[in-house]
Every structure is written in C-alpha cells, then in structure tokens.
PDB file of C-alpha atoms in Angstrom:
ATOM      1  CA  MET A  73     -30.250  64.142  51.279  1.00 32.00           C
ATOM      2  CA  SER A  74     -26.673  63.876  50.817  1.00 34.00           C
ATOM      3  CA  PRO A  75     -24.665  66.484  52.824  1.00 31.00           C
ATOM      4  CA  GLN A  76     -22.569  67.396  49.695  1.00 35.00           C
ATOM      5  CA  GLY A  77     -25.592  67.801  47.384  1.00 39.00           C
ATOM      6  CA  ARG A  78     -29.322  67.662  46.835  1.00 38.00           C
ATOM      7  CA  GLY A  79     -29.359  64.071  45.559  1.00 36.00           C
ATOM      8  CA  ILE A  80     -28.521  60.559  46.450  1.00 31.00           C
ATOM      9  CA  ALA A  81     -24.963  59.302  45.504  1.00 36.00           C
ATOM     10  CA  LYS A  82     -24.792  55.586  44.568  1.00 38.00           C
ATOM     11  CA  GLY A  83     -22.017  54.075  42.994  1.00 48.00           C
ATOM     12  CA  ASP A  84     -20.569  55.980  39.826  1.00 84.00           C
ATOM     13  CA  THR A  85     -22.484  59.261  40.006  1.00 90.00           C
ATOM     14  CA  PHE A  86     -22.950  62.222  37.561  1.00 94.00           C
ATOM     15  CA  ARG A  87     -23.558  65.694  38.979  1.00 96.00           C
ATOM     16  CA  ILE A  88     -25.666  68.166  37.363  1.00 97.00           C
ATOM     17  CA  LEU A  89     -25.338  71.860  38.469  1.00 98.00           C
ATOM     18  CA  HIS A  90     -28.054  74.767  37.695  1.00 98.00           C
ATOM     19  CA  VAL A  91     -26.657  78.043  38.037  1.00 98.00           C
ATOM     20  CA  SER A  92     -28.549  81.549  37.969  1.00 98.00           C
ATOM     21  CA  THR A  93     -27.948  84.797  39.809  1.00 97.00           C
ATOM     22  CA  GLY A  94     -29.510  84.561  43.318  1.00 96.00           C
ATOM     23  CA  ASN A  95     -30.413  80.814  43.517  1.00 97.00           C
ATOM     24  CA  VAL A  96     -33.926  81.571  44.581  1.00 97.00           C
ATOM     25  CA  CYS A  97     -35.959  81.688  41.237  1.00 98.00           C
ATOM     26  CA  ARG A  98     -34.522  80.184  38.026  1.00 98.00           C
ATOM     27  CA  SER A  99     -31.980  77.614  39.272  1.00 98.00           C
ATOM     28  CA  PRO A 100     -34.331  76.328  41.891  1.00 98.00           C
ATOM     29  CA  ILE A 101     -37.064  75.805  39.424  1.00 98.00           C
ATOM     30  CA  THR A 102     -34.651  74.110  37.014  1.00 98.00           C
ATOM     31  CA  GLU A 103     -33.141  71.932  39.723  1.00 98.00           C
ATOM     32  CA  ARG A 104     -36.385  70.768  41.086  1.00 98.00           C
ATOM     33  CA  LEU A 105     -37.989  70.137  37.444  1.00 98.00           C
ATOM     34  CA  THR A 106     -34.908  68.165  36.502  1.00 97.00           C
ATOM     35  CA  ARG A 107     -35.209  66.076  39.530  1.00 95.00           C
ATOM     36  CA  HIS A 108     -38.887  65.496  38.983  1.00 95.00           C
ATOM     37  CA  ALA A 109     -38.538  64.722  35.399  1.00 95.00           C
ATOM     38  CA  LEU A 110     -35.763  62.237  36.079  1.00 93.00           C
ATOM     39  CA  ALA A 111     -37.773  60.346  38.562  1.00 91.00           C
ATOM     40  CA  HIS A 112     -40.926  60.246  36.656  1.00 89.00           C
ATOM     41  CA  ARG A 113     -39.073  58.938  33.439  1.00 87.00           C
ATOM     42  CA  LEU A 114     -37.012  56.570  35.416  1.00 85.00           C
ATOM     43  CA  GLY A 115     -39.981  55.347  37.696  1.00 76.00           C
ATOM     44  CA  ALA A 116     -41.520  54.111  34.424  1.00 62.00           C
ATOM     45  CA  LEU A 117     -38.615  51.659  34.058  1.00 63.00           C
ATOM     46  CA  GLY A 118     -38.498  50.855  37.722  1.00 60.00           C
ATOM     47  CA  LEU A 119     -35.226  52.693  38.321  1.00 62.00           C
ATOM     48  CA  ALA A 120     -34.226  55.426  40.574  1.00 62.00           C
ATOM     49  CA  ALA A 121     -32.220  58.486  39.628  1.00 64.00           C
ATOM     50  CA  GLY A 122     -29.607  57.770  42.423  1.00 68.00           C
ATOM     51  CA  ASP A 123     -26.711  58.232  39.931  1.00 84.00           C
ATOM     52  CA  LEU A 124     -27.577  61.552  38.877  1.00 90.00           C
ATOM     53  CA  ILE A 125     -27.165  64.116  41.587  1.00 93.00           C
ATOM     54  CA  VAL A 126     -29.047  67.468  40.647  1.00 96.00           C
ATOM     55  CA  GLU A 127     -28.163  70.695  42.541  1.00 97.00           C
ATOM     56  CA  SER A 128     -28.038  74.478  42.029  1.00 98.00           C
ATOM     57  CA  ALA A 129     -26.257  77.682  43.106  1.00 98.00           C
ATOM     58  CA  GLY A 130     -26.168  81.158  42.225  1.00 97.00           C
ATOM     59  CA  THR A 131     -23.391  83.438  41.264  1.00 97.00           C
ATOM     60  CA  TRP A 132     -24.773  86.143  43.739  1.00 95.00           C
ATOM     61  CA  GLY A 133     -26.419  83.385  45.780  1.00 86.00           C
ATOM     62  CA  HIS A 134     -28.722  84.182  48.726  1.00 88.00           C
ATOM     63  CA  GLU A 135     -26.928  81.762  51.136  1.00 93.00           C
ATOM     64  CA  GLY A 136     -29.506  80.026  53.232  1.00 94.00           C
ATOM     65  CA  ALA A 137     -32.539  81.994  51.579  1.00 95.00           C
ATOM     66  CA  PRO A 138     -35.813  80.109  50.813  1.00 96.00           C
ATOM     67  CA  MET A 139     -36.865  79.653  47.206  1.00 97.00           C
ATOM     68  CA  GLU A 140     -39.138  82.604  46.068  1.00 97.00           C
ATOM     69  CA  ALA A 141     -42.786  81.893  46.613  1.00 98.00           C
ATOM     70  CA  ASN A 142     -43.653  82.278  43.081  1.00 98.00           C
ATOM     71  CA  ALA A 143     -41.017  79.903  42.095  1.00 98.00           C
ATOM     72  CA  ALA A 144     -42.489  77.370  44.416  1.00 98.00           C
ATOM     73  CA  ALA A 145     -45.912  77.967  42.928  1.00 98.00           C
ATOM     74  CA  VAL A 146     -44.391  77.252  39.528  1.00 98.00           C
ATOM     75  CA  LEU A 147     -43.171  73.791  40.774  1.00 98.00           C
ATOM     76  CA  ALA A 148     -46.469  73.007  42.267  1.00 98.00           C
ATOM     77  CA  ASP A 149     -48.138  73.477  38.993  1.00 97.00           C
ATOM     78  CA  PHE A 150     -45.737  70.811  37.530  1.00 97.00           C
ATOM     79  CA  GLY A 151     -46.256  68.531  40.438  1.00 96.00           C
ATOM     80  CA  ALA A 152     -42.678  69.015  41.618  1.00 97.00           C
ATOM     81  CA  ASP A 153     -41.338  69.288  45.080  1.00 95.00           C
ATOM     82  CA  ALA A 154     -40.113  72.566  46.415  1.00 96.00           C
ATOM     83  CA  SER A 155     -39.785  71.517  49.730  1.00 96.00           C
ATOM     84  CA  GLY A 156     -36.440  71.716  51.971  1.00 96.00           C
ATOM     85  CA  PHE A 157     -34.785  74.265  49.329  1.00 97.00           C
ATOM     86  CA  THR A 158     -32.066  76.692  50.599  1.00 96.00           C
ATOM     87  CA  GLY A 159     -30.103  79.163  48.317  1.00 97.00           C
ATOM     88  CA  ARG A 160     -26.148  78.866  47.848  1.00 97.00           C
ATOM     89  CA  GLU A 161     -23.606  81.031  46.517  1.00 97.00           C
ATOM     90  CA  LEU A 162     -21.733  79.559  43.711  1.00 97.00           C
ATOM     91  CA  LEU A 163     -18.220  78.202  45.178  1.00 97.00           C
ATOM     92  CA  ASP A 164     -15.112  76.690  43.479  1.00 97.00           C
ATOM     93  CA  GLU A 165     -16.020  73.257  45.112  1.00 96.00           C
ATOM     94  CA  HIS A 166     -19.461  73.122  43.363  1.00 97.00           C
ATOM     95  CA  VAL A 167     -18.011  73.898  40.022  1.00 97.00           C
ATOM     96  CA  ILE A 168     -15.037  71.354  40.580  1.00 96.00           C
ATOM     97  CA  ARG A 169     -17.526  68.663  41.529  1.00 96.00           C
ATOM     98  CA  ALA A 170     -19.926  69.026  38.565  1.00 97.00           C
ATOM     99  CA  ASP A 171     -19.902  66.969  35.646  1.00 97.00           C
ATOM    100  CA  LEU A 172     -22.363  69.104  33.782  1.00 98.00           C
ATOM    101  CA  VAL A 173     -23.026  72.893  34.417  1.00 98.00           C
ATOM    102  CA  LEU A 174     -26.151  74.387  33.010  1.00 98.00           C
ATOM    103  CA  THR A 175     -26.663  78.022  33.440  1.00 98.00           C
ATOM    104  CA  ALA A 176     -29.561  80.499  32.881  1.00 98.00           C
ATOM    105  CA  THR A 177     -27.787  82.946  30.700  1.00 98.00           C
ATOM    106  CA  ARG A 178     -24.459  83.544  28.674  1.00 96.00           C
ATOM    107  CA  ASP A 179     -23.182  85.803  31.531  1.00 97.00           C
ATOM    108  CA  HIS A 180     -23.390  83.011  34.082  1.00 98.00           C
ATOM    109  CA  ARG A 181     -21.749  80.622  31.858  1.00 97.00           C
ATOM    110  CA  ALA A 182     -18.964  83.172  31.362  1.00 97.00           C
ATOM    111  CA  GLN A 183     -18.762  83.561  35.164  1.00 97.00           C
ATOM    112  CA  VAL A 184     -18.498  79.858  35.782  1.00 98.00           C
ATOM    113  CA  ILE A 185     -15.855  79.333  33.126  1.00 97.00           C
ATOM    114  CA  SER A 186     -13.960  82.187  34.594  1.00 96.00           C
ATOM    115  CA  MET A 187     -13.576  80.344  37.702  1.00 96.00           C
ATOM    116  CA  GLY A 188     -11.365  77.967  35.964  1.00 90.00           C
ATOM    117  CA  HIS A 189     -11.283  74.119  36.921  1.00 90.00           C
ATOM    118  CA  SER A 190     -11.414  73.207  33.232  1.00 93.00           C
ATOM    119  CA  ALA A 191     -14.979  73.935  33.313  1.00 96.00           C
ATOM    120  CA  GLY A 192     -15.342  75.311  29.673  1.00 95.00           C
ATOM    121  CA  LEU A 193     -16.088  71.759  28.060  1.00 94.00           C
ATOM    122  CA  ARG A 194     -18.718  70.935  30.482  1.00 97.00           C
ATOM    123  CA  THR A 195     -20.534  74.419  31.007  1.00 98.00           C
ATOM    124  CA  PHE A 196     -23.319  75.541  28.842  1.00 97.00           C
ATOM    125  CA  THR A 197     -26.371  77.548  29.179  1.00 98.00           C
ATOM    126  CA  LEU A 198     -29.535  75.332  29.666  1.00 98.00           C
ATOM    127  CA  LYS A 199     -30.790  76.450  25.999  1.00 97.00           C
ATOM    128  CA  GLU A 200     -27.567  75.942  24.427  1.00 97.00           C
ATOM    129  CA  PHE A 201     -27.347  72.517  25.655  1.00 98.00           C
ATOM    130  CA  THR A 202     -30.756  71.661  24.569  1.00 97.00           C
ATOM    131  CA  ARG A 203     -30.145  72.966  20.977  1.00 96.00           C
ATOM    132  CA  LEU A 204     -26.928  70.654  20.945  1.00 97.00           C
ATOM    133  CA  VAL A 205     -28.657  67.775  22.510  1.00 97.00           C
ATOM    134  CA  ARG A 206     -31.504  67.743  19.914  1.00 96.00           C
ATOM    135  CA  ALA A 207     -28.790  67.171  17.239  1.00 96.00           C
ATOM    136  CA  ILE A 208     -27.144  64.192  18.943  1.00 96.00           C
ATOM    137  CA  ASP A 209     -28.452  60.693  17.631  1.00 94.00           C
ATOM    138  CA  PRO A 210     -29.414  58.957  20.924  1.00 92.00           C
ATOM    139  CA  ALA A 211     -28.247  55.654  19.297  1.00 91.00           C
ATOM    140  CA  THR A 212     -24.642  56.909  19.331  1.00 94.00           C
ATOM    141  CA  LEU A 213     -24.929  57.177  23.296  1.00 95.00           C
ATOM    142  CA  PRO A 214     -24.083  54.169  25.685  1.00 93.00           C
ATOM    143  CA  PRO A 215     -27.202  52.210  26.764  1.00 90.00           C
ATOM    144  CA  LEU A 216     -28.687  52.730  29.987  1.00 85.00           C
ATOM    145  CA  ASP A 217     -27.381  49.354  31.076  1.00 85.00           C
ATOM    146  CA  ASP A 218     -23.751  50.646  30.887  1.00 86.00           C
ATOM    147  CA  GLY A 219     -24.722  53.068  33.727  1.00 87.00           C
ATOM    148  CA  MET A 220     -26.472  56.354  33.618  1.00 89.00           C
ATOM    149  CA  ALA A 221     -23.404  58.236  34.633  1.00 92.00           C
ATOM    150  CA  GLU A 222     -21.640  56.830  31.705  1.00 93.00           C
ATOM    151  CA  ARG A 223     -24.462  57.813  29.256  1.00 94.00           C
ATOM    152  CA  ALA A 224     -24.398  61.372  30.631  1.00 95.00           C
ATOM    153  CA  ARG A 225     -20.633  61.824  30.223  1.00 96.00           C
ATOM    154  CA  ALA A 226     -21.102  60.649  26.589  1.00 97.00           C
ATOM    155  CA  LEU A 227     -23.899  63.192  26.040  1.00 97.00           C
ATOM    156  CA  VAL A 228     -21.765  66.023  27.301  1.00 97.00           C
ATOM    157  CA  ARG A 229     -18.825  65.053  25.276  1.00 97.00           C
ATOM    158  CA  ALA A 230     -20.918  64.981  22.120  1.00 97.00           C
ATOM    159  CA  ALA A 231     -22.533  68.247  22.848  1.00 97.00           C
ATOM    160  CA  ALA A 232     -19.142  70.002  23.538  1.00 96.00           C
ATOM    161  CA  ALA A 233     -18.022  68.711  20.195  1.00 95.00           C
ATOM    162  CA  LEU A 234     -20.841  70.211  18.417  1.00 95.00           C
ATOM    163  CA  ARG A 235     -20.769  73.689  20.128  1.00 90.00           C
ATOM    164  CA  GLY A 236     -18.796  75.291  17.527  1.00 84.00           C
ATOM    165  CA  TRP A 237     -21.069  74.123  14.704  1.00 88.00           C
ATOM    166  CA  LEU A 238     -24.513  74.965  15.835  1.00 82.00           C
ATOM    167  CA  LEU A 239     -24.872  78.606  16.950  1.00 84.00           C
ATOM    168  CA  ALA A 240     -27.601  80.230  18.431  1.00 83.00           C
ATOM    169  CA  PRO A 241     -30.170  81.613  15.883  1.00 85.00           C
ATOM    170  CA  SER A 242     -29.986  85.071  17.954  1.00 86.00           C
ATOM    171  CA  ALA A 243     -28.395  86.706  20.642  1.00 79.00           C
ATOM    172  CA  ASP A 244     -31.139  86.089  23.101  1.00 90.00           C
ATOM    173  CA  ALA A 245     -31.965  82.439  22.188  1.00 92.00           C
ATOM    174  CA  ASP A 246     -29.875  81.062  24.873  1.00 94.00           C
ATOM    175  CA  GLU A 247     -31.240  83.181  27.599  1.00 97.00           C
ATOM    176  CA  VAL A 248     -33.670  82.444  30.417  1.00 97.00           C
ATOM    177  CA  TYR A 249     -34.644  85.680  31.816  1.00 97.00           C
ATOM    178  CA  ASP A 250     -34.886  86.646  35.396  1.00 97.00           C
ATOM    179  CA  PRO A 251     -38.391  86.647  36.837  1.00 97.00           C
ATOM    180  CA  TYR A 252     -37.295  87.906  40.256  1.00 95.00           C
ATOM    181  CA  GLY A 253     -39.930  90.588  41.381  1.00 95.00           C
ATOM    182  CA  ALA A 254     -42.089  89.905  38.593  1.00 97.00           C
ATOM    183  CA  PRO A 255     -45.879  88.568  38.887  1.00 97.00           C
ATOM    184  CA  ILE A 256     -46.635  84.953  38.916  1.00 98.00           C
ATOM    185  CA  THR A 257     -47.894  84.978  35.235  1.00 98.00           C
ATOM    186  CA  PHE A 258     -44.185  85.710  34.188  1.00 98.00           C
ATOM    187  CA  PHE A 259     -42.935  83.078  36.720  1.00 98.00           C
ATOM    188  CA  ARG A 260     -45.212  80.547  34.875  1.00 98.00           C
ATOM    189  CA  SER A 261     -44.045  81.653  31.540  1.00 98.00           C
ATOM    190  CA  ILE A 262     -40.366  81.026  32.593  1.00 98.00           C
ATOM    191  CA  GLY A 263     -41.357  77.848  34.125  1.00 98.00           C
ATOM    192  CA  ASP A 264     -42.855  76.687  30.982  1.00 98.00           C
ATOM    193  CA  GLU A 265     -39.766  77.716  29.065  1.00 98.00           C
ATOM    194  CA  ILE A 266     -37.340  75.840  31.355  1.00 98.00           C
ATOM    195  CA  ASN A 267     -39.796  72.792  31.461  1.00 97.00           C
ATOM    196  CA  GLN A 268     -39.618  72.787  27.534  1.00 97.00           C
ATOM    197  CA  ALA A 269     -35.665  73.205  27.485  1.00 98.00           C
ATOM    198  CA  LEU A 270     -35.338  70.349  29.944  1.00 98.00           C
ATOM    199  CA  ASP A 271     -37.565  67.780  28.179  1.00 97.00           C
ATOM    200  CA  PRO A 272     -34.944  66.685  25.189  1.00 96.00           C
ATOM    201  CA  VAL A 273     -32.190  66.856  27.862  1.00 97.00           C
ATOM    202  CA  VAL A 274     -33.772  64.342  30.241  1.00 95.00           C
ATOM    203  CA  THR A 275     -34.977  62.321  27.283  1.00 94.00           C
ATOM    204  CA  ALA A 276     -31.365  61.995  26.106  1.00 95.00           C
ATOM    205  CA  LEU A 277     -30.294  61.274  29.637  1.00 92.00           C
ATOM    206  CA  THR A 278     -32.613  58.586  30.314  1.00 90.00           C
ATOM    207  CA  GLY A 279     -33.571  57.100  26.691  1.00 87.00           C
ATOM    208  CA  VAL A 280     -37.309  57.543  27.988  1.00 83.00           C
ATOM    209  CA  THR A 281     -39.656  59.990  26.141  1.00 82.00           C
ATOM    210  CA  PRO A 282     -42.456  61.802  28.064  1.00 76.00           C
ATOM    211  CA  PRO A 283     -45.750  60.559  27.865  1.00 67.00           C
ATOM    212  CA  ARG A 284     -47.841  62.675  25.681  1.00 61.00           C
TER     213      ARG A 284
END
C-alpha cells in the first residue's frame, strides 16, 4: 500500500475520496467496493487500476479503528477485500489531494466544501454523482488510451457542469443512511444501495460495463 493512500500510484494519478461520519461503515464499504469493481472491470481488459487511488475518511472519523464487523460481512458478500482497513479522521490534506470527493450525505458534502481548498466543483454525494454520470454521453469522454486519470477528470468536469440542471427528485434521494449499530440486514440493504450507485460510476470511469 502507498503510505499516502490506499492504492498504488503510477504515473498520472486520480484520487477518489469517499467520506462518511465515522469511517467505519459507509465509506469503508464504498471504498472497498469501488476498488473491487475497478479491479474486476479493468482486469477483463488486462489492465490495472494503479492510476486510480481510492481511499476514505470520516468527518468524525474513528482514527485507527477497524471497520465494523457488519460492514466487513457486506464486503464479503460482494467478494470484496475488507482486510487491512483502519479508520481515519478527515483532514485538510485529504481534501487537497482528492480529485473527486464522494460523500454519503448532503451534510457530509457541505462539511467537505466548508473546508475550502476549492473543493466545491469536485465534491458530490455518491448518489448525486451517479445521477449526473447517467446523463453524460460516454462518447464525449476521452478514451482509456489517453489515460484513466484524464478520463476521470473529464467525467468530474462534465458532472459539475450538469449539477444545476439535474436536481434530486426528493430531499432524501441523495442520501445514504448510516447503518451504524443496525442489524446485518440493514447493512446489506445499504451495501446493495452503494453497489448500485457505484455501478454507473465505475462504468463511466473504465468504459467497461459489468457482466450480467
């Protein structure tokens, strides 16, 4: 693992930061499902996800804490790796380094943006970003041959340009609710929700649709 993140930096890189509250439930699930999906899609092309660094932190992060056991169980359901995870508190340096920040809720998004660092144009809730990405024609994005980081930056720019035009259908539409302390059944429903939201994002990033 890279000492600066939870991925392997190689050449021109693009850093995705997932943010929730404690960094022991939602953002670890999202981080590891993103990494799992990227590896799966790109592996089908004989490529690695080294240009994309995926990490997470919490606005009230439990620094050094392990992932919640139910969160790890959800990742196991998807075949994703939960090992070696430790919680982090969100710091300025994480926001400064991130090319894309995806938060669990609108409140998390507001907290990230309030930290400054020109984060507004690259910070979205996960579900908000999914909604915007679905409206972007993949043919308008740079091909993967131009580099995954370049394609990812173009995707973020296109999503930011659409934000004022594609509003959420309801106040709750962009929220991923906190399963902390809930039974495994609720964790699994949140895991399914996150996985469904990530699917079009990973497709847009890689240009590879998932096998059905």
